[in-house]
Coordinates of C-alpha atoms in Angstrom, one line a residue:
M1 CA 155.3 115.6 135.0
E2 CA 153.8 115.6 138.3
E3 CA 155.2 119.3 138.0
A4 CA 154.5 119.5 133.6
H5 CA 151.4 118.7 134.8
G6 CA 150.2 121.2 137.2
S7 CA 151.5 123.5 135.2
E8 CA 148.5 123.2 132.6
F9 CA 146.4 124.2 135.0
T10 CA 145.3 128.1 135.9
Q11 CA 147.9 129.2 138.7
D12 CA 145.8 132.7 139.2
G13 CA 142.6 130.9 141.0
T14 CA 140.4 131.0 138.4
V15 CA 137.8 127.9 137.7
D16 CA 135.2 127.0 135.6
L17 CA 131.2 127.1 136.6
K18 CA 131.1 124.4 139.0
G19 CA 134.5 125.7 140.7
N20 CA 136.4 122.7 139.5
P21 CA 139.9 123.5 138.0
I22 CA 140.9 124.2 134.9
L23 CA 143.0 123.4 131.8
R24 CA 145.1 127.1 130.4
S25 CA 144.8 125.2 126.8
K26 CA 141.1 124.4 127.2
R27 CA 139.6 127.9 129.0
G28 CA 140.7 131.3 128.4
G29 CA 143.3 133.7 126.1
W30 CA 141.6 135.1 123.2
T31 CA 139.2 132.7 122.2
A32 CA 136.7 133.8 125.3
C33 CA 137.6 137.5 125.1
S34 CA 136.8 137.4 121.4
F35 CA 132.9 136.1 122.3
I36 CA 133.1 138.9 125.2
V37 CA 134.7 141.8 122.5
V38 CA 131.9 140.8 120.2
Y39 CA 129.5 141.5 123.1
E40 CA 130.5 144.4 124.3
V41 CA 129.8 145.4 119.7
F42 CA 126.0 145.5 120.4
E43 CA 125.8 146.7 123.5
R44 CA 127.3 149.8 123.3
M45 CA 125.2 150.0 120.0
A46 CA 121.9 149.1 122.1
F47 CA 123.4 152.3 125.6
F48 CA 124.2 154.7 122.1
G49 CA 122.0 153.4 120.9
I50 CA 119.8 155.5 123.0
S51 CA 121.7 158.4 124.9
S52 CA 123.1 159.9 121.8
N53 CA 120.5 161.0 121.4
L54 CA 117.8 161.0 123.6
V55 CA 118.5 164.9 124.4
L56 CA 116.4 165.1 121.1
Y57 CA 113.6 162.6 122.0
L58 CA 113.0 165.0 124.8
T59 CA 113.3 168.1 123.4
T60 CA 111.2 167.8 119.7
K61 CA 109.1 165.0 121.5
L62 CA 108.4 165.3 125.4
H63 CA 108.9 169.1 124.7
Q64 CA 111.5 170.5 127.2
G65 CA 113.8 173.1 127.1
T66 CA 118.0 173.3 127.0
V67 CA 118.7 172.9 130.0
A68 CA 116.2 170.7 131.3
S69 CA 117.0 167.9 128.3
A70 CA 120.5 167.8 129.5
N71 CA 119.9 167.8 132.3
N72 CA 117.8 165.2 132.4
V73 CA 119.7 163.0 130.0
T74 CA 122.9 163.8 132.1
N75 CA 121.2 162.3 135.0
W76 CA 120.3 159.5 133.9
V77 CA 123.5 159.0 132.0
G78 CA 124.7 159.2 135.9
A79 CA 122.6 157.5 137.4
S80 CA 123.6 154.5 135.1
W81 CA 127.1 154.9 135.8
L82 CA 127.0 154.7 139.7
T83 CA 124.9 151.4 139.7
P84 CA 128.0 149.7 138.8
I85 CA 129.1 150.2 142.3
L86 CA 126.0 148.2 144.0
G87 CA 127.0 145.4 140.2
A88 CA 129.9 145.4 141.5
Y89 CA 129.3 145.1 145.2
V90 CA 127.0 142.2 144.3
A91 CA 129.9 140.7 141.7
D92 CA 132.7 140.7 144.0
A93 CA 130.5 139.4 147.6
H94 CA 127.1 137.2 146.7
L95 CA 126.8 136.0 142.8
G96 CA 130.5 136.3 140.6
R97 CA 130.9 137.7 137.7
Y98 CA 128.9 135.3 135.4
W99 CA 125.9 135.0 137.1
T100 CA 125.5 139.0 138.3
F101 CA 125.6 139.9 134.2
L102 CA 123.7 137.9 133.2
I103 CA 120.8 138.4 136.0
A104 CA 121.2 141.9 134.6
S105 CA 122.0 141.4 131.4
A106 CA 118.2 140.5 131.4
I107 CA 116.9 144.1 133.0
Y108 CA 118.8 146.0 131.5
L109 CA 116.9 144.2 127.6
S110 CA 113.7 144.5 129.6
G111 CA 114.1 148.1 130.2
M112 CA 114.8 148.4 126.5
C113 CA 112.4 146.7 125.9
L114 CA 109.8 148.9 127.8
L115 CA 111.0 151.2 126.2
T116 CA 110.6 151.1 122.8
V117 CA 107.2 150.1 123.4
T118 CA 106.9 154.1 125.0
V119 CA 108.0 155.3 121.9
S120 CA 105.8 152.6 119.6
I121 CA 102.5 153.3 121.5
P122 CA 99.8 156.1 120.8
A123 CA 98.7 156.6 124.0
L124 CA 102.1 156.4 125.8
R125 CA 103.8 159.1 123.1
A126 CA 103.7 162.5 123.5
P127 CA 101.4 165.0 121.6
P128 CA 103.0 166.1 118.3
C129 CA 104.0 170.0 118.7
H130 CA 105.8 172.5 115.7
E131 CA 106.4 175.3 118.2
A132 CA 109.7 177.3 118.1
N133 CA 109.0 177.5 121.8
V134 CA 108.6 174.8 123.8
A135 CA 107.1 176.5 126.6
E136 CA 104.0 176.7 124.3
C137 CA 103.3 173.1 123.6
K138 CA 100.9 171.2 125.2
H139 CA 102.0 169.3 128.6
V140 CA 102.8 165.4 128.8
S141 CA 100.4 163.3 131.0
S142 CA 102.1 161.8 134.3
L143 CA 101.5 158.5 133.3
Q144 CA 103.5 159.2 129.4
L145 CA 106.5 160.7 131.5
A146 CA 106.0 157.7 134.1
V147 CA 106.5 154.9 131.7
F148 CA 109.2 156.7 129.4
Y149 CA 111.0 156.9 132.7
T150 CA 110.5 154.1 134.5
A151 CA 111.9 152.0 131.1
L152 CA 114.6 154.6 131.7
Y153 CA 115.0 153.9 134.8
I154 CA 115.9 150.1 134.3
L155 CA 118.1 150.0 132.2
A156 CA 120.3 152.4 134.5
I157 CA 119.9 149.2 137.2
G158 CA 120.7 146.5 134.4
T159 CA 123.9 148.2 133.3
G160 CA 124.7 148.4 137.4
G161 CA 125.2 145.0 136.3
T162 CA 127.0 144.4 132.9
K163 CA 129.7 147.7 133.2
P164 CA 131.5 146.5 135.9
N165 CA 131.1 143.0 135.3
I166 CA 132.1 142.1 131.7
S167 CA 135.0 144.3 131.8
T168 CA 136.3 142.3 134.1
I169 CA 135.7 138.7 133.5
G170 CA 137.8 139.6 129.5
A171 CA 140.0 140.0 132.0
D172 CA 140.3 137.5 133.6
Q173 CA 140.7 135.5 130.2
F174 CA 144.3 135.8 131.2
N175 CA 146.8 135.5 133.5
N176 CA 148.8 137.3 135.3
F177 CA 151.0 134.1 136.9
E178 CA 151.8 133.8 132.6
P179 CA 154.0 136.0 130.9
K180 CA 152.7 135.9 127.1
E181 CA 148.8 136.2 128.8
K182 CA 150.0 138.7 131.3
A183 CA 151.0 140.7 128.0
Q184 CA 147.6 139.7 126.3
K185 CA 146.0 141.5 128.9
I186 CA 147.6 144.6 128.3
S187 CA 146.0 144.6 124.5
F188 CA 142.9 143.6 124.9
F189 CA 142.2 146.3 127.3
N190 CA 142.6 148.5 123.7
W191 CA 140.8 146.5 121.8
W192 CA 138.7 145.9 124.2
A193 CA 138.2 150.4 124.2
F194 CA 138.1 149.4 120.2
S195 CA 135.1 147.5 120.1
V196 CA 133.3 150.3 122.4
F197 CA 134.2 152.9 120.4
F198 CA 132.8 150.2 117.0
G199 CA 129.3 150.1 118.6
T200 CA 129.3 153.5 119.6
L201 CA 130.1 154.5 115.8
V202 CA 127.3 152.6 114.6
A203 CA 124.6 154.0 116.9
N204 CA 125.9 157.0 116.9
T205 CA 125.2 157.0 112.7
F206 CA 123.3 154.4 111.5
L207 CA 121.2 154.0 114.5
V208 CA 120.3 158.0 115.0
Y209 CA 119.5 158.8 111.3
I210 CA 116.3 156.1 111.3
Q211 CA 115.4 158.7 114.8
D212 CA 115.6 161.1 113.0
N213 CA 114.2 160.6 109.6
I214 CA 112.7 156.8 109.7
G215 CA 110.6 157.3 113.4
W216 CA 111.7 156.5 116.8
S217 CA 109.9 152.1 117.6
L218 CA 112.8 151.2 114.5
G219 CA 116.1 153.3 116.0
Y220 CA 115.3 152.3 119.2
G221 CA 113.5 148.6 117.8
L222 CA 116.9 147.6 116.2
P223 CA 119.1 148.5 119.9
T224 CA 116.5 146.5 121.7
C225 CA 117.2 143.8 119.2
G226 CA 120.9 144.3 119.3
L227 CA 121.2 143.8 122.4
A228 CA 119.3 140.8 123.4
I229 CA 121.8 139.4 120.1
S230 CA 124.8 140.3 122.5
I231 CA 123.3 138.4 125.1
V232 CA 122.8 135.1 123.4
I233 CA 127.1 135.8 121.7
F234 CA 127.8 136.1 125.8
L235 CA 126.2 133.2 126.3
A236 CA 127.8 131.2 123.1
G237 CA 131.3 131.3 125.1
T238 CA 130.4 129.8 128.3
P239 CA 132.4 126.7 128.0
F240 CA 135.1 129.2 127.4
Y241 CA 135.4 131.1 130.2
R242 CA 137.4 131.8 133.3
H243 CA 135.6 133.0 136.7
R244 CA 136.4 133.8 139.9
V245 CA 135.4 132.6 143.0
P246 CA 133.1 135.8 144.9
R247 CA 135.7 136.2 147.6
G248 CA 133.7 138.1 150.6
S249 CA 132.7 142.0 150.4
P250 CA 135.4 144.2 149.3
F251 CA 133.3 147.4 151.9
T252 CA 133.4 144.3 155.2
T253 CA 137.2 143.8 154.3
M254 CA 138.1 147.8 153.5
S255 CA 135.4 149.3 157.2
R256 CA 137.8 145.9 159.3
V257 CA 141.4 147.4 157.8
L258 CA 139.4 151.6 159.1
V259 CA 137.4 150.5 162.2
A260 CA 140.3 148.6 163.8
S261 CA 143.0 151.0 162.9
L262 CA 140.7 154.0 164.5
R263 CA 140.4 151.4 167.8
K264 CA 144.0 150.9 168.4
W265 CA 145.2 154.3 167.2
R266 CA 147.1 154.5 169.9
L267 CA 149.0 151.7 169.6
H268 CA 152.6 152.9 167.5
V269 CA 153.1 150.5 164.1
P270 CA 156.4 148.4 164.9
N271 CA 159.2 149.4 162.8
D272 CA 159.9 145.9 161.9
P273 CA 157.0 144.7 159.8
K274 CA 157.2 140.6 160.5
Q275 CA 155.6 141.8 163.6
L276 CA 152.6 142.5 162.5
Y277 CA 150.0 139.3 161.9
E278 CA 149.2 137.7 158.9
L279 CA 148.4 134.5 157.7
D280 CA 150.9 132.2 155.9
M281 CA 152.1 132.8 152.2
V282 CA 151.3 129.3 151.1
E283 CA 147.6 129.5 151.8
Y284 CA 147.4 133.2 149.7
A285 CA 148.8 131.7 146.5
Q286 CA 146.6 128.6 146.7
N287 CA 142.9 131.0 146.3
G288 CA 145.5 132.7 143.8
N289 CA 145.1 136.1 145.8
P290 CA 148.4 136.4 146.6
R291 CA 150.4 138.2 150.0
I292 CA 151.3 142.1 149.8
N293 CA 154.0 142.7 152.3
A294 CA 153.8 146.0 154.5
T295 CA 154.1 149.2 152.8
P296 CA 154.7 152.6 153.8
S297 CA 152.4 154.6 153.3
L298 CA 149.4 155.4 154.9
R299 CA 151.4 154.2 157.8
F300 CA 148.0 155.0 160.2
L301 CA 146.3 151.8 158.9
N302 CA 149.3 149.7 159.5
K303 CA 147.9 149.2 163.4
A304 CA 144.9 147.8 161.8
A305 CA 147.2 144.6 162.1
I306 CA 149.2 145.1 165.0
K307 CA 148.7 141.9 167.2
T308 CA 147.0 142.2 170.8
G309 CA 146.0 139.6 171.0
S310 CA 141.8 139.6 170.1
K311 CA 141.8 137.8 167.0
D312 CA 138.3 139.7 166.4
P313 CA 138.3 140.7 162.3
W314 CA 137.6 144.8 163.5
M315 CA 140.0 144.4 165.5
L316 CA 142.4 142.3 163.5
C317 CA 143.9 143.1 160.5
S318 CA 146.2 140.6 158.1
V319 CA 149.3 143.1 156.8
T320 CA 147.6 142.3 153.3
K321 CA 143.9 143.1 154.0
V322 CA 145.3 146.3 155.2
E323 CA 147.3 146.5 152.2
E324 CA 144.7 145.4 150.0
T325 CA 142.3 148.8 151.3
K326 CA 145.6 151.0 150.6
Q327 CA 145.4 150.7 147.3
M328 CA 141.8 151.2 147.2
L329 CA 142.0 153.8 149.1
R330 CA 145.6 155.6 146.9
M331 CA 143.4 156.0 144.0
I332 CA 140.5 157.7 144.8
P333 CA 142.3 161.1 144.1
I334 CA 143.2 159.6 140.7
L335 CA 139.3 159.1 140.2
I336 CA 138.4 162.5 141.6
A337 CA 140.6 163.7 139.1
T338 CA 139.1 161.9 136.1
I339 CA 135.6 163.0 137.0
M340 CA 136.0 167.2 135.3
P341 CA 137.0 164.1 131.6
S342 CA 134.0 162.5 132.3
T343 CA 131.5 166.5 132.3
M344 CA 133.5 166.8 129.0
A345 CA 132.6 163.4 127.2
A346 CA 129.3 165.2 129.2
Q347 CA 128.9 167.6 126.8
V348 CA 129.0 166.0 123.4
H349 CA 125.7 163.9 123.6
T350 CA 123.9 167.7 125.2
L351 CA 125.2 171.2 124.3
F352 CA 127.2 169.4 121.0
V353 CA 123.6 168.6 120.2
K354 CA 122.0 171.4 120.6
Q355 CA 124.1 173.7 118.5
G356 CA 124.1 171.0 115.9
T357 CA 120.5 172.0 115.8
T358 CA 120.8 175.5 115.1
L359 CA 123.4 174.8 111.9
D360 CA 123.1 174.3 108.4
R361 CA 122.5 169.9 108.0
G362 CA 122.5 170.1 104.4
I363 CA 124.5 168.1 101.7
K364 CA 122.6 168.9 98.1
S365 CA 119.4 166.2 99.3
F366 CA 120.7 164.6 102.1
Q367 CA 120.5 166.2 106.6
I368 CA 122.6 165.7 108.6
P369 CA 120.8 164.3 111.7
P370 CA 123.3 166.0 114.7
A371 CA 123.9 163.6 117.2
S372 CA 125.1 161.6 114.2
L373 CA 128.5 164.4 114.5
T374 CA 129.3 162.1 117.0
G375 CA 130.3 159.2 115.4
V376 CA 133.1 161.5 114.6
V377 CA 133.9 161.5 117.8
T378 CA 134.3 157.9 118.0
L379 CA 135.8 157.8 114.3
S380 CA 138.4 159.6 116.0
M381 CA 138.7 157.1 118.2
L382 CA 139.1 154.5 116.6
V383 CA 141.7 155.1 114.4
V384 CA 144.3 156.7 117.7
V385 CA 143.5 153.2 119.9
V386 CA 144.5 151.5 116.3
L387 CA 147.8 153.2 115.9
Y388 CA 148.8 153.4 119.4
D389 CA 148.3 149.5 120.3
C390 CA 149.6 148.8 116.6
F391 CA 152.8 151.8 116.2
I392 CA 153.4 154.2 118.9
V393 CA 153.1 151.5 121.4
K394 CA 156.1 149.3 119.9
L395 CA 158.2 152.6 118.7
L396 CA 157.5 154.4 122.7
K397 CA 158.5 150.8 124.0
K398 CA 162.7 151.2 122.4
W399 CA 162.7 154.1 124.7
T400 CA 160.9 154.2 127.7
K401 CA 161.4 149.9 128.1
N402 CA 158.0 150.3 129.4
P403 CA 156.1 147.7 128.4
R404 CA 153.0 149.7 127.8
G405 CA 155.2 152.5 125.6
I406 CA 154.9 155.0 128.6
T407 CA 152.5 154.7 131.3
L408 CA 149.4 154.6 132.1
L409 CA 149.1 157.8 134.2
Q410 CA 150.4 159.7 131.8
R411 CA 148.9 158.3 129.1
L412 CA 145.4 160.0 130.8
G413 CA 147.1 163.4 131.2
I414 CA 148.1 163.2 127.2
G415 CA 144.0 163.3 127.2
F416 CA 143.7 165.5 129.6
I417 CA 145.1 167.9 127.8
F418 CA 143.4 167.3 124.2
H419 CA 140.2 168.3 126.8
I420 CA 141.1 172.0 127.2
L421 CA 142.0 172.3 123.3
V422 CA 138.2 170.9 123.0
M423 CA 136.7 173.2 125.4
V424 CA 138.7 176.3 123.6
T425 CA 137.8 174.9 120.2
A426 CA 133.9 174.5 120.5
S427 CA 133.7 177.8 122.1
L428 CA 135.9 180.2 119.6
T429 CA 133.6 178.0 116.8
E430 CA 130.7 179.0 119.2
M431 CA 131.8 182.5 118.9
R432 CA 130.9 182.5 114.7
R433 CA 128.4 181.1 115.3
L434 CA 126.4 183.9 117.3
R435 CA 128.6 186.4 114.9
V436 CA 126.6 184.4 112.1
A437 CA 123.5 184.7 113.7
K438 CA 123.6 188.3 114.5
D439 CA 124.9 189.0 110.9
H440 CA 122.0 187.1 110.2
G441 CA 119.4 188.5 111.8
V442 CA 117.8 185.3 113.6
V443 CA 119.5 185.9 117.2
E444 CA 115.8 186.9 118.5
N445 CA 113.9 184.2 116.2
G446 CA 116.0 181.6 117.3
G447 CA 115.6 180.7 113.5
S448 CA 119.0 178.8 111.4
V449 CA 121.9 180.3 110.9
P450 CA 123.6 180.3 107.4
L451 CA 126.7 177.8 108.7
S452 CA 127.2 174.4 108.2
I453 CA 127.0 171.5 111.4
L454 CA 130.4 170.6 109.7
I455 CA 132.1 173.4 112.0
L456 CA 131.8 171.1 113.9
I457 CA 133.8 168.9 113.5
P458 CA 137.4 169.9 115.2
Q459 CA 135.8 170.3 118.2
H460 CA 134.6 166.4 117.6
V461 CA 137.6 165.2 116.4
F462 CA 139.3 166.5 119.3
M463 CA 137.2 164.9 122.0
G464 CA 138.3 161.6 120.3
I465 CA 141.5 161.5 120.7
A466 CA 141.0 163.2 124.5
D467 CA 138.8 159.6 124.7
A468 CA 141.5 157.3 122.7
F469 CA 143.9 158.1 125.2
I470 CA 141.5 158.1 128.4
A471 CA 139.1 155.2 127.8
P472 CA 141.3 152.6 127.6
A473 CA 143.6 154.2 130.2
Q474 CA 141.4 155.0 133.0
I475 CA 139.5 151.4 132.7
E476 CA 143.0 149.1 132.7
F477 CA 144.2 151.4 135.3
F478 CA 141.5 151.1 138.8
Y479 CA 141.3 146.8 137.5
D480 CA 145.0 146.7 137.4
Q481 CA 145.6 148.7 140.6
A482 CA 143.0 147.0 142.3
P483 CA 143.4 144.1 145.1
E484 CA 143.0 141.0 143.0
S485 CA 139.9 140.0 145.4
M486 CA 139.2 144.0 144.7
K487 CA 138.8 144.0 141.0
S488 CA 135.1 144.5 139.7
L489 CA 135.0 147.0 142.3
G490 CA 138.0 148.8 140.5
A491 CA 136.8 148.2 137.4
S492 CA 133.4 150.0 139.3
Y493 CA 136.2 153.2 139.9
S494 CA 136.1 154.4 136.0
T495 CA 132.0 153.6 135.7
T496 CA 132.0 155.8 139.5
S497 CA 134.1 158.3 137.2
V498 CA 131.8 159.1 134.2
G499 CA 129.0 158.8 136.5
I500 CA 129.8 161.6 138.8
G501 CA 131.2 163.5 135.6
S502 CA 127.7 163.8 134.5
F503 CA 125.9 165.4 137.3
F504 CA 128.8 167.5 137.8
S505 CA 127.2 168.2 134.7
S506 CA 124.3 168.6 135.6
F507 CA 124.9 170.9 138.5
L508 CA 127.3 173.2 136.0
L509 CA 124.6 173.9 134.0
S510 CA 122.2 174.6 136.6
T511 CA 123.8 176.3 138.4
V512 CA 125.1 178.7 134.9
S513 CA 122.1 179.3 134.3
N514 CA 120.4 180.5 137.1
F515 CA 123.2 182.3 138.5
T516 CA 123.8 184.5 134.7
K517 CA 119.6 184.7 134.5
S518 CA 120.0 186.2 137.7
H519 CA 123.2 188.2 137.4
F520 CA 122.8 189.0 133.2
H521 CA 120.7 190.7 130.8
K522 CA 120.2 187.3 129.6
G523 CA 121.9 184.6 130.7
W524 CA 124.5 182.8 129.0
I525 CA 121.8 178.8 128.7
L526 CA 118.7 180.0 127.3
N527 CA 116.7 177.8 124.8
N528 CA 117.5 179.8 122.3
L529 CA 120.7 179.4 121.8
N530 CA 121.1 181.7 119.2
A531 CA 120.3 184.5 121.9
S532 CA 122.8 182.6 124.9
H533 CA 126.3 182.4 124.9
L534 CA 127.8 179.1 124.6
D535 CA 130.8 180.0 124.3
Y536 CA 131.5 181.8 128.0
Y537 CA 130.3 178.5 129.4
Y538 CA 132.8 176.7 126.8
T539 CA 135.4 178.9 128.0
F540 CA 134.7 178.3 131.1
L541 CA 134.4 174.5 131.0
A542 CA 138.3 175.2 129.9
V543 CA 139.5 176.7 132.6
L544 CA 137.8 173.8 135.1
N545 CA 139.8 171.7 132.9
V546 CA 143.3 173.8 133.2
L547 CA 142.9 173.7 137.1
N548 CA 142.3 170.7 137.4
L549 CA 145.2 168.9 135.0
I550 CA 147.6 170.9 137.3
F551 CA 146.4 169.2 140.5
F552 CA 145.7 165.6 138.4
I553 CA 149.6 165.9 137.9
I554 CA 149.6 166.4 142.1
V555 CA 148.7 163.2 142.7
A556 CA 150.2 161.8 139.9
R557 CA 153.4 162.4 140.6
C558 CA 153.1 161.1 144.4
Y559 CA 150.7 158.1 143.5
V560 CA 152.9 155.1 144.2
Y561 CA 151.7 151.9 141.4
R562 CA 150.6 148.2 142.6
A563 CA 153.9 145.9 143.8
E564 CA 154.0 143.2 141.1
I565 CA 154.6 140.1 143.7
F566 CA 152.6 137.8 141.4
V567 CA 156.1 135.9 140.9
N568 CA 157.0 135.1 143.7
S569 CA 153.5 133.7 144.6
V570 CA 154.3 131.5 141.8
E571 CA 157.0 130.1 143.1
V572 CA 155.1 129.3 146.6
L573 CA 152.6 127.6 144.7
K574 CA 154.9 125.3 143.2
E575 CA 156.6 124.9 146.4
S576 CA 154.0 124.0 148.2
K577 CA 152.9 121.6 145.1
D578 CA 155.7 119.7 145.2
S579 CA 156.2 119.0 148.4
S580 CA 152.7 117.7 149.0

């Protein structure tokens, strides 16, 4: 009876907000995740309600050129996806995921409110301009720019605490010690991606239309209200959540392992791993943090666990701490490989939107907002994710015997191939657009090209298919492969990839623009896209994607997946309870 009673409680170290043990039947699972998934729908509406159409606001309202507006968007997006490193640190080391998330949400909401005020009050808005060349428009005042960018970057700070923690809070609702819940966690990441894509779709269609046709005040006010609603929804689910106790800074753990290894670099690692320093398995199991056996990979780091008589944590680390550090380091080459796809995703909200502004957007009396085509990306994602989770995985499992159908790295690789197709298609489409512009004499004056904006749909569809494979696999891979005590940091690897990719997009765009202006008669990327050569730029990006795919295949073949270690830990935990 004692054993049955004990099994009613979670065995992975999760507790309630007061630190008390919790019953599996009362907390967690899909009930808790329903609040989190609904939150994410509204939050994605808020974020993409700003980012999807931001390049047009910077161009039409703040009078910025093609390169400047695109880079300002990608720099802000990059900051929004890099700040999660800080949010992950605070959650893992100090406040825990729940409280870090709530504080960051308040910051996030304040940034959204300030941004809405900025576009609503006449004194904070730039004077209107109808010149074809934005360089001839009246300059925006320093105060107007300062308030606008302050609001944007307050928002970026807020996302730093929400992005790495909300997905990990969701994953924490499933217990890895229970086979049924562990299987549900695999499905959770696909449906998590579905909620992200659904919220993004609403932002890219409904909100973008309002911004273009009704006004920016309402267009920014609605996602601000949506974010406030999402926070209330998250709070409503508090009685159902499972929580993990902060276990110290993962950066400190990793630093200690690296320093201890370097300080003992002259010593030889013993052939018998049992001679290395390690804590008792029961101590790990009681905290829901299983012990990890020594592995031969990155063997130099094993020196940190060599016993020398010193108990200094900067001189002696347990085998488990060493292996946790190895797990985080082994993922870095994969992180590097995912930067290029993140760079490709940045084109959707910048150059793809700018392309749309040059084309015929009319369907009878209706004008298609250029940024709304990003909704095609999202719709493609939604369709592919549902088909993949409901049908393709089931078919592949029969063939591969893998519960995910294919490995996470194989799923990433398929997405990388589609990104090559995106850039090849975009380049061919741009060649056609430029040819029509030349035939109708609108190259020099930058006039509208008599070609339907719908010709951009194929490149958006391919982008959606690519992201349907990459986004869920990337989030799940970095979460799943991170050690139990570093899950938030692992989740931040995914956001770090997106952030660096956005900054890399800015770097590439500026470098190529400046280089081609200096070495060619005309640059590839000008304010007048009809006189530009975006087709050359897209071809260049396609080549970079091919090189990145080759790099990814090499590092993926060398990658060793994290060992499954929960079964032994459960047995040890049961034995320790029985003996007590």
